[in-house]
mmCIF file of C-alpha atoms and ligand atoms in Angstrom:
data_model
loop_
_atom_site.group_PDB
_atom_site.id
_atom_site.type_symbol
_atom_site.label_atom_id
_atom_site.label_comp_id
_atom_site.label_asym_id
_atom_site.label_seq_id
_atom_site.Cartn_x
_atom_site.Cartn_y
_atom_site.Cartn_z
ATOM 1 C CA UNK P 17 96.798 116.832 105.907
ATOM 2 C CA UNK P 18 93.338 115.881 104.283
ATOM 3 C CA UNK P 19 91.776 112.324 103.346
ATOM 4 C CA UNK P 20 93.713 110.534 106.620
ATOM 5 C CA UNK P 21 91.872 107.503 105.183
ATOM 6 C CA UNK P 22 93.707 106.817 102.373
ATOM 7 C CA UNK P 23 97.085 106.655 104.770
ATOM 8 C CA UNK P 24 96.207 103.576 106.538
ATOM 9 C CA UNK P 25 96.659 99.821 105.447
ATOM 10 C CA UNK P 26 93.422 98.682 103.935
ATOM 11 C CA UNK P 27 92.325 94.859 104.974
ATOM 12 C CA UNK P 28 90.432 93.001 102.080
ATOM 13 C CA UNK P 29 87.331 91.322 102.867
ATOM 14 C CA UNK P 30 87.284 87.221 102.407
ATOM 15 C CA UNK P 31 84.080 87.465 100.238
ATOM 16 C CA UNK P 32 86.082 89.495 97.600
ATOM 17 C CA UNK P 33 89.103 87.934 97.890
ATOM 18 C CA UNK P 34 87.142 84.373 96.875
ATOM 19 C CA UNK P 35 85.454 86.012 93.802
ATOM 20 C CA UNK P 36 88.491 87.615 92.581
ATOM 21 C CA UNK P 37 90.204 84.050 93.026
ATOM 22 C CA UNK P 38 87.887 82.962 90.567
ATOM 23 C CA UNK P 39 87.643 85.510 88.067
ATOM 24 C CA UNK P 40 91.739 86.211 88.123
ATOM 25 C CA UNK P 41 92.712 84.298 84.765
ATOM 26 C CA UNK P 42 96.189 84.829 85.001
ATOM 27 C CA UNK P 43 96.654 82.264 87.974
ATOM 28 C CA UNK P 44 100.080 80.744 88.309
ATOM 29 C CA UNK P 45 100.087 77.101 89.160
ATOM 30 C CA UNK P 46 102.350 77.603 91.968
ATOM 31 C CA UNK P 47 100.679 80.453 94.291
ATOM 32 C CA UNK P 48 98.478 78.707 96.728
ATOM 33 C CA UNK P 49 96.251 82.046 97.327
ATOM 34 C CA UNK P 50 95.533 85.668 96.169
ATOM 35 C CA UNK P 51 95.758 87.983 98.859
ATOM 36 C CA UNK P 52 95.210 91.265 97.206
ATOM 37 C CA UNK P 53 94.109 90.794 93.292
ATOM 38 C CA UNK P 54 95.204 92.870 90.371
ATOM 39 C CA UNK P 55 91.833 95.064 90.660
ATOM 40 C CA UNK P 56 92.462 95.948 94.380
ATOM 41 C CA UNK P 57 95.573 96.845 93.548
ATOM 42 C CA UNK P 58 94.962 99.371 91.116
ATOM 43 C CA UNK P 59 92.303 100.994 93.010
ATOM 44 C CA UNK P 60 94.341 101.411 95.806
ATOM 45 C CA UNK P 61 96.973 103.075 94.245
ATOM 46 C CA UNK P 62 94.679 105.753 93.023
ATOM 47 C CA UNK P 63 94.017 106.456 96.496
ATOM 48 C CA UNK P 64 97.256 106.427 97.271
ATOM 49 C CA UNK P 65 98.786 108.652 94.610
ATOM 50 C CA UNK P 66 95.510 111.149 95.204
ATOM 51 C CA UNK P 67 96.517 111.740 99.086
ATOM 52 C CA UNK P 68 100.536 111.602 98.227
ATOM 53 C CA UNK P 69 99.452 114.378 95.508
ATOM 54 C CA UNK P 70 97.313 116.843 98.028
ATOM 55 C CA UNK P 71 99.985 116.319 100.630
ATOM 56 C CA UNK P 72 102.885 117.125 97.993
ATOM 57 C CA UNK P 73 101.152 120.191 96.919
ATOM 58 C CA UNK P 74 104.212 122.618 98.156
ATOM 59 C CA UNK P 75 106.886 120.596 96.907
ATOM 60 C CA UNK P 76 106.603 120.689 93.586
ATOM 61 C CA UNK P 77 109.633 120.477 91.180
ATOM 62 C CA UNK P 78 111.612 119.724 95.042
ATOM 63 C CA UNK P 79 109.678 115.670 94.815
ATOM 64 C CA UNK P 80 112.076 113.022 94.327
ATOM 65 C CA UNK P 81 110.731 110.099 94.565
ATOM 66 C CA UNK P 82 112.872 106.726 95.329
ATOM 67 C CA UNK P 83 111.484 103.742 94.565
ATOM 68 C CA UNK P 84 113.436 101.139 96.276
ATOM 69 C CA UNK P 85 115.230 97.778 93.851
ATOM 70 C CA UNK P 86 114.046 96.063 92.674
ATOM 71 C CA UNK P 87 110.594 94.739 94.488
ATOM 72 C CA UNK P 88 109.012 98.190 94.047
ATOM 73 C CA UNK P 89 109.135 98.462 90.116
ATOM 74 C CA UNK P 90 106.004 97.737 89.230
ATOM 75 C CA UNK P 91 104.007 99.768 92.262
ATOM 76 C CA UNK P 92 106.176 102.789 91.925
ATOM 77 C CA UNK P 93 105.682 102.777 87.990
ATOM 78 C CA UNK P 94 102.010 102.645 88.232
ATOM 79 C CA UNK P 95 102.227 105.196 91.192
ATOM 80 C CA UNK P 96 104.249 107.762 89.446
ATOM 81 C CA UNK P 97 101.986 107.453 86.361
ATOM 82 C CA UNK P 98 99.004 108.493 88.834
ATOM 83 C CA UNK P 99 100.763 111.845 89.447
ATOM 84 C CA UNK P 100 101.178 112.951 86.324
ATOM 85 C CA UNK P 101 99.887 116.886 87.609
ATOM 86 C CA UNK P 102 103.206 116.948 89.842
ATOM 87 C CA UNK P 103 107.067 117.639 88.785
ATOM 88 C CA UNK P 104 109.260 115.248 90.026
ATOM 89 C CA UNK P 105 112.297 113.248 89.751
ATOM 90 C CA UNK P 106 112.777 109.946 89.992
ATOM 91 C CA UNK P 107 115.731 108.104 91.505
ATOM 92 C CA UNK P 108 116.635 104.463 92.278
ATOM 93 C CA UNK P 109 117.709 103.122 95.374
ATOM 94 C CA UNK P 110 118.632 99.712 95.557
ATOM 95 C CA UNK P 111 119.195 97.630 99.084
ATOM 96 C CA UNK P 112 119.376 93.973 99.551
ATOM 97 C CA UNK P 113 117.655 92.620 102.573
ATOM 98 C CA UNK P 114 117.228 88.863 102.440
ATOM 99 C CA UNK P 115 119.196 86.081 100.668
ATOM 100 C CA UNK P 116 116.734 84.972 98.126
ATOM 101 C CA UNK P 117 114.338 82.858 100.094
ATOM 102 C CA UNK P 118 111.539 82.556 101.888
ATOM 103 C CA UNK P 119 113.254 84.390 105.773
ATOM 104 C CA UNK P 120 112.579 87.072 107.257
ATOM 105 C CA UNK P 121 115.119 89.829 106.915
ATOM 106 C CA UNK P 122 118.219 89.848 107.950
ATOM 107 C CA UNK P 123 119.619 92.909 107.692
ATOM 108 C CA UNK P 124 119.665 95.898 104.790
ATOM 109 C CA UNK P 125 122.446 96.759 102.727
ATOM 110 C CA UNK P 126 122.518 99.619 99.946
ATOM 111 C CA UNK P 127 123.866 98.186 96.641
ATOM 112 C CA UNK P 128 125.584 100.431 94.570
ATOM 113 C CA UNK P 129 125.315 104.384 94.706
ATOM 114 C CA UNK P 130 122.358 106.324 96.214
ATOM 115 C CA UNK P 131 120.151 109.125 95.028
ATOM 116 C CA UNK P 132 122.359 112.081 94.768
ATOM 117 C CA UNK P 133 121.287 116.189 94.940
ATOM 118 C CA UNK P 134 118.835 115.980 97.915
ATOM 119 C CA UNK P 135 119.723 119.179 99.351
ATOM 120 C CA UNK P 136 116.183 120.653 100.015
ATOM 121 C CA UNK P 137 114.295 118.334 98.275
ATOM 122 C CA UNK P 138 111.277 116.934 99.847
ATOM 123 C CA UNK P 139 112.181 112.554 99.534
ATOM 124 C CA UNK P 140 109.026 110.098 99.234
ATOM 125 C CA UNK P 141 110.876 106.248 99.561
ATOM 126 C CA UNK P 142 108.177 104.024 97.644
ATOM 127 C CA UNK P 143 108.795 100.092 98.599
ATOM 128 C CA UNK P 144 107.172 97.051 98.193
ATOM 129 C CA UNK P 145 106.567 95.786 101.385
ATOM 130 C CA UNK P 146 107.292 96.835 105.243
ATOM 131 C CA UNK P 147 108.993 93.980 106.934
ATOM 132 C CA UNK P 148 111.518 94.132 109.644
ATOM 133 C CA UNK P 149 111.718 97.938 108.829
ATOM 134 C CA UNK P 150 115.278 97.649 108.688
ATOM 135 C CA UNK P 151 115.121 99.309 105.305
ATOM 136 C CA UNK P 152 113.362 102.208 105.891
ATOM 137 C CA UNK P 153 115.023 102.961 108.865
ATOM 138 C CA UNK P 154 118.795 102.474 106.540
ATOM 139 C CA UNK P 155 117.016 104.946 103.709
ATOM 140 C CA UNK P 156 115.543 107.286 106.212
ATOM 141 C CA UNK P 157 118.763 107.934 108.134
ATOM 142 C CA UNK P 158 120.985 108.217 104.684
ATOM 143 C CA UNK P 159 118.278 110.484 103.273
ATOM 144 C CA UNK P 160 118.306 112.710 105.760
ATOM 145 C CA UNK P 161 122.237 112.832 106.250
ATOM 146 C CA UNK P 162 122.158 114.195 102.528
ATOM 147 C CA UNK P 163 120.006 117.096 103.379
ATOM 148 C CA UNK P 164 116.600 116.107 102.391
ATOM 149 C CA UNK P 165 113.663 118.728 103.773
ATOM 150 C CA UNK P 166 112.044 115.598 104.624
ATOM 151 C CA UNK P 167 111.698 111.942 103.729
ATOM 152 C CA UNK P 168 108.340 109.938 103.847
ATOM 153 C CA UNK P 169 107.689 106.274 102.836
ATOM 154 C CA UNK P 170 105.005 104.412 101.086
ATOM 155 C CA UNK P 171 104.740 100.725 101.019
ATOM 156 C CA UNK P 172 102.308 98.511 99.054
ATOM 157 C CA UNK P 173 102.045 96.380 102.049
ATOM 158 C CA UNK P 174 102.909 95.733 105.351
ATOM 159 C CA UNK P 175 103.225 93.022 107.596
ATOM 160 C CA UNK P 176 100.613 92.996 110.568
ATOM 161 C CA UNK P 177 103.633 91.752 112.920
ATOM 162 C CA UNK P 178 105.547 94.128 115.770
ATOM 163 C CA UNK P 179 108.560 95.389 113.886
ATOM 164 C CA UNK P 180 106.509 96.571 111.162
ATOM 165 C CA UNK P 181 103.825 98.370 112.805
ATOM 166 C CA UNK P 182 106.431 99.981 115.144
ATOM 167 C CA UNK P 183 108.291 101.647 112.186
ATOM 168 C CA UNK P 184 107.215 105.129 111.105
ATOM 169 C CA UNK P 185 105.400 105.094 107.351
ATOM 170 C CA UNK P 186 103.076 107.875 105.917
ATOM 171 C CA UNK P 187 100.966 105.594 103.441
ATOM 172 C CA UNK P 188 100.329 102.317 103.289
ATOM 173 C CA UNK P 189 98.504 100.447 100.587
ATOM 174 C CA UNK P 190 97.540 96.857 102.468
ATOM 175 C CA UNK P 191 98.174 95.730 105.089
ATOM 176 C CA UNK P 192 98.184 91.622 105.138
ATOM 177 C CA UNK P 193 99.663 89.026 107.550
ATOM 178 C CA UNK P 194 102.529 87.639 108.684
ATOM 179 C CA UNK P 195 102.975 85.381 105.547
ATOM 180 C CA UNK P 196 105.431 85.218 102.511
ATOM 181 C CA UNK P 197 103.950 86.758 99.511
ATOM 182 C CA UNK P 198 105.168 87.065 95.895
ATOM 183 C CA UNK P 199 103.831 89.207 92.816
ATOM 184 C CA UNK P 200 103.194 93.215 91.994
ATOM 185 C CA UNK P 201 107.215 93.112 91.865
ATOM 186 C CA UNK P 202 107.556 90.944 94.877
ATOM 187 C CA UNK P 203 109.876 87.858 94.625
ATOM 188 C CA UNK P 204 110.916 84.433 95.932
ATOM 189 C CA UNK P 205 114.629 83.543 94.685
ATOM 190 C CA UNK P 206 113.699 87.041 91.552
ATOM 191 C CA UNK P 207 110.859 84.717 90.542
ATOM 192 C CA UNK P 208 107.003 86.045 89.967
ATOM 193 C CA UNK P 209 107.704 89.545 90.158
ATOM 194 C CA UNK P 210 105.374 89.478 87.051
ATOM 195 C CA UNK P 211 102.603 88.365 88.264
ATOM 196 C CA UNK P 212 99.854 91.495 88.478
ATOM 197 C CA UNK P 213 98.223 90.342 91.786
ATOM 198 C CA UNK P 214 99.796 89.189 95.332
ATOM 199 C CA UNK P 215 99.561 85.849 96.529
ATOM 200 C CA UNK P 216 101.541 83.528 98.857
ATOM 201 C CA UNK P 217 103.767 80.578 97.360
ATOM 202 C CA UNK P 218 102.963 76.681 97.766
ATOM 203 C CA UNK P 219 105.152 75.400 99.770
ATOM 204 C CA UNK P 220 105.877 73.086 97.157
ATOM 205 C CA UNK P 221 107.665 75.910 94.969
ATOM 206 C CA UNK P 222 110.175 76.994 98.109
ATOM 207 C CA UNK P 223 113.518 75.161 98.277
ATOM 208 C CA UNK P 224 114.745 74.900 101.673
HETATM 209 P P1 LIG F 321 112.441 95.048 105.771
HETATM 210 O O1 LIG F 321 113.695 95.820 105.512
HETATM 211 O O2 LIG F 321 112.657 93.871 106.670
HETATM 212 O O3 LIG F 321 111.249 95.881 106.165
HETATM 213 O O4 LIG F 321 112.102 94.270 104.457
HETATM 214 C C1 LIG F 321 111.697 94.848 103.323
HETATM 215 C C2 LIG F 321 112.197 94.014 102.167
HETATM 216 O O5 LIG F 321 112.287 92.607 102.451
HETATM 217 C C3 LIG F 321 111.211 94.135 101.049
HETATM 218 O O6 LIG F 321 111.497 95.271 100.265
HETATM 219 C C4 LIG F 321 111.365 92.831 100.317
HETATM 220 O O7 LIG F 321 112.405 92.943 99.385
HETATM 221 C C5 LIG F 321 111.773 91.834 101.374
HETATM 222 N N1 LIG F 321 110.602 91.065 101.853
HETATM 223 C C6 LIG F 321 110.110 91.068 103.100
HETATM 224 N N2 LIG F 321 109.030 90.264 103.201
HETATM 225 C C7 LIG F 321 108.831 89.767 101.960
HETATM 226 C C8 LIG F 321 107.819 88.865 101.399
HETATM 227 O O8 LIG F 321 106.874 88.375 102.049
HETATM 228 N N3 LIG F 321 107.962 88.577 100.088
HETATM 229 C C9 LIG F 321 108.937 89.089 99.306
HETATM 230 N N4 LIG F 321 109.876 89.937 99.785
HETATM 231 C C10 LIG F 321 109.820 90.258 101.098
HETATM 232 MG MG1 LIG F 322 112.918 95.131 98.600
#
């Protein structure tokens, strides 16, 4: 594998992060900080989609990539469209993991059907955010049960806390810290999804 240094979790520097807070025009009254802005976001998934593309190199027309319901959406749709020089399908996978607020996980549970046809095809997971790991781990097992060649995962982010460093993932975007965050397709309660940077909530905006 080539260009190892686009696999790890980048950390963004303070100095940035404190310009891009006040450049970033699109700030919603109830995030209390931006942790990785819209710019750093796109950049980063360049990088990203260039390493997943050298390393998918053998597989082509046998890539399906699964982006995981509903918090990957927007990642996964700008990560796709960075590959556009490899065949590939695309299939939905959607798990439920936390109730709607601001816990940690507790538990994974597939919703609905999963990918189907992975007999030989080579599976890249795409999710928004490495947690408890609980759903990688659930994907991972039922992916490979259905006969895929092999099944990797990419996360936008991922939490610098035990379970998440001790699960297995083959790209990571940023790695940030044990804090809830919303945007980029994340949620609180299927709120800011929308919002084309991530940023932590005011504690104001969480209902107990
Ligand atoms: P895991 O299965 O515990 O690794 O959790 C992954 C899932 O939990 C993510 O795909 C999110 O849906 C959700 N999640 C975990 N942490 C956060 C957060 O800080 N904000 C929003 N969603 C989160
Ligand atoms: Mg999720």
């Amino acid at each position: 594998m080539t260009g190892a240094d686009e696999r790890g979790g980048h950390t963004l520097g303070e100095d940035r992060l404190e310009e891009d807070r006040v450049h970033e025009d699109r700030f919603h009254e109830d995030i209390e900080r931006i942790l990785v802005p819209s710019a750093a976001i796109a950049a980063r998934v360049q990088a990203l989609a260039r390493a997943i593309g050298e390393d998918y190199g053998h597989a082509d027309g046998r890539l399906t990539v699964v982006p995981v319901m509903t918090g990957s959406l927007l990642f996964a749709a700008d990560l796709v469209r960075a590959l556009p020089h490899r065949r590939m399908r695309i299939q939905l996978a959607t798990v439920s993991s936390y109730g709607g607020t601001a816990t940690s996980s507790r538990g994974s549970a597939i919703v609905g059907a999963l990918p189907k046809h992975l007999e030989g095809h080579h599976v890249l997971i795409v999710d928004d955010i490495l947690d408890s790991g609980g759903t990688l781990r659930l994907l991972r097992s039922e992916f490979t049960a259905r006969g895929a060649a092999d099944v990797r995962a990419c996360v936008l982010l991922r939490k610098r806390i035990p379970s998440a460093l001790a699960t297995p993932v083959e790209y990571v975007g940023f790695d940030i810290g044990d804090e809830f965050v919303v945007g980029y397709g994340l949620d609180y309660d299927d709120l800011y999804r929308n919002l084309p940077y991530v940023g932590s909530l005011r504690r104001e905006a969480q209902r107990a």
